[in-house]
Steps between C-alpha positions, in 0.01 A plus 500: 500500500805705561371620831477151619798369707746239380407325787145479339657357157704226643220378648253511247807371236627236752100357419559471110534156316887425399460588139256768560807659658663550171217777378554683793852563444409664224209719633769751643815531646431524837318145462791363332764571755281391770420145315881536381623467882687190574332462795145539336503127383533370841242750650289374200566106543411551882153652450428205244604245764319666803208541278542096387465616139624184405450351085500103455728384194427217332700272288365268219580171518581422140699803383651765692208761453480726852187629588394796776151547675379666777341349799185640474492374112643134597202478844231604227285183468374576170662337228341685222764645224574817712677278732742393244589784392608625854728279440833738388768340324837634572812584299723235577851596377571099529199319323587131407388144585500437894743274493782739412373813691329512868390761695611430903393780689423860638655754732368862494369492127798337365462179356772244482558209253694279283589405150609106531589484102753803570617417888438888576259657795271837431357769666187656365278780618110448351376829553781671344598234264876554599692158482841398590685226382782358808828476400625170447715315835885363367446261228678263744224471696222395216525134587319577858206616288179279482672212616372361820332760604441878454389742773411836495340841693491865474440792749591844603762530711395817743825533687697572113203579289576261251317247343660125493445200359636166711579203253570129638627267253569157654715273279625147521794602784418797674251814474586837342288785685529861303311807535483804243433835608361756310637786658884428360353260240729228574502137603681308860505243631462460905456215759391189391213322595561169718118310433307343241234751308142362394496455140128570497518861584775673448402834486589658820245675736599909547364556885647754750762527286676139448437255215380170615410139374445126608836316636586126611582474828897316508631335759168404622382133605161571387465719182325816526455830305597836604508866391838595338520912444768710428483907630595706194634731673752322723537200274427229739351215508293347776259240598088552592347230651121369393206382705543190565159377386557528145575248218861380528458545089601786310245411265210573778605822617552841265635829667392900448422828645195567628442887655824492598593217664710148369215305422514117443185280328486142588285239272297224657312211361186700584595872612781724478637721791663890430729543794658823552828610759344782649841594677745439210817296595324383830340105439279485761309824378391257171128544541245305298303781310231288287392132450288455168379211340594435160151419396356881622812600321481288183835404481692166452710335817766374225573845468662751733348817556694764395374862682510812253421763688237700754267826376370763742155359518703175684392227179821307455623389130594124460641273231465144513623313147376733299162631624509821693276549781413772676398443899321718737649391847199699672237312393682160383433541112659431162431626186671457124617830397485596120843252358480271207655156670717545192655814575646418828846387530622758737307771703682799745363828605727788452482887599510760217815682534752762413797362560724520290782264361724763417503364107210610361432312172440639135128335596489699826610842330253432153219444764561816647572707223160382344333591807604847501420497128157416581465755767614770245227404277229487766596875593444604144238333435314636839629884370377465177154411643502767697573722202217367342285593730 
């Protein structure tokens, strides 16, 4: 293997699961300093994504229990005790009741939430297990949290390289509109915000590289609903405009991602619309992509749609209430994956990842030095066979 050129290991190490990564630091040094390079985790990250090598987390709905599965294991229309167990739960350095921790979002691997009891945001990496608890805003700002209305969205900011979380809090008299980065680890706050969020969904949308959500149109004769965003990068807020065919409701209409593109879902008495800006920033390039009837779909009008994500064979994964549905836009079908009803409260897909926090935990170090430990023993016990024979 020495011959070979590094060239040749990158690639064939840039193909190894996350954790899988950690034995092969330790087959020899050469491996480590390759997997060691900074830039090794973004190289890595990018294959995943290219490759759409995306896991589906699942949250329980009566305890804060996290679960991982693969797609191929959540498509699998068996539901024989196999499929259960594909069913990986995860080492949740926050595990409580839901009502005093949720998790929001992902960006890149990282997954964002927040501790209500404790008024304090978290990072946490699920592949690594490396977690990050925020540091806390002035104290003199704590009466803006949870009062009105709390908003919220996380991305990667490619012009810094710095991950940051936007936080809207919207009190009685005005709105107070922060954003932590976790490149200098620190809290500001920037421009406010001059319309009226949608209570319903306040997780914001990550797409080319701005945080949106639902706003109220002001100054308006007729009320409306637009697309608020903020670039992370520059700071800025600006307005999107919607088709105009949609329900003037934000209780109708849900907003996501969907292979690339701002994506908005609409809810109908009989069908629902996905309706994708194919030209981001430009309205008239909002293109209806799909109309599906919520009896081939099996879902429930009262409830709005909320899109999860795309896989590479083009099935789409949807979430109405909480019954996930998987739907196969080539040939107009819908299928229950492999979820317990019960065990939905919350459902993302996420890409295994290296990044790193740059705090690895006492969970994150244990993990690895019981890997290694492990590895050590294999090796012995594979020379001692060999001495045997």
């Amino acid at each position: 293997m020495s011959s070979l050129p590094e060239e040749i290991y990158l690639e064939i190490l840039l193909m190894v699961p996350v954790k899988s990564t950690f034995l092969c630091k330790s087959v020899c040094r050469n491996w480590f300093r390759i997997i060691s390079d900074p830039d090794f985790d973004k190289l890595h990250l990018h294959v995943s994504t290219q490759r759409n090598n995306c896991r589906v987390m699942i949250i329980s709905f009566f305890a804060t229990n996290v679960y991982s599965i693969t797609y191929d294991s959540l498509s699998s229309s068996s539901e024989s005790k196999s499929s259960d167990d594909a069913f990986l739960k995860m080492d949740f350095p926050y595990n409580s009741s839901r009502h005093e921790t949720g998790l929001k979002g992902s960006c890149n691997g990282l997954v964002y939430g927040c501790n209500y009891k404790m008024k304090f945001y978290f990072l946490w990496n699920p592949a690594t297990t490396e977690y990050k608890r925020l540091p806390h805003w002035d104290k003199s700002e704590d009466a803006y949290f949870n009062r009105l209305g709390d908003f919220y969205g996380f991305g990667y900011d490619y012009k810094t390289d710095d991950y940051k979380l936007v936080t809207i809090h919207i009190n009685i008299e005005d709105i107070l509109v922060q954003l932590y980065s976790l490149k200098s680890n620190s809290w500001k706050s920037f421009e406010t915000i001059g319309h009226g969020l949608g209570c319903f969904k306040p997780s914001g949308v990550l797409c080319n590289g701005a945080l949106h959500w639902f706003g109220d149109m002001i100054g308006e004769m007729t009320p409306g609903i637009i697309v608020v965003s903020v670039d992370i990068s520059d700071e800025k807020f600006q307005e999107l405009q919607l088709p105009m065919t949609l329900p003037p409701t934000q209780y109708k209409i849900n907003m996501a991602v969907l292979e690339g593109c701002l994506c908005v879902l609409a809810n109908f008495e009989e069908t629902f619309e996905v309706w994708v800006m194919s030209d981001y920033g430009v309205t008239d390039s909002w293109t209806k992509l799909h109309s599906i009837t919520n009896e081939s779909i099996m879902c429930d009008s009262f409830f709005c749609m909320e899109l999860i994500g795309s896989f590479k064979n083009g099935e789409i994964l949807f979430r109405n209430s909480n019954n996930v549905i998987l739907y196969d836009p080539k040939y107009g079908t819908a299928r229950n994956p492999n979820v317990h009803r019960s065990m939905v409260q919350r459902v993302m897909t996420y890409f295994e990842s290296l990044i790193s926090l740059n705090s690895i935990t006492a969970v994150g170090r244990r993990k690895e030095r019981k890997i290694n430990r492990n590895l050590k023993e294999s090796c012995k016990s594979k020379k001692r066979n060999r001495n045997v024979l």
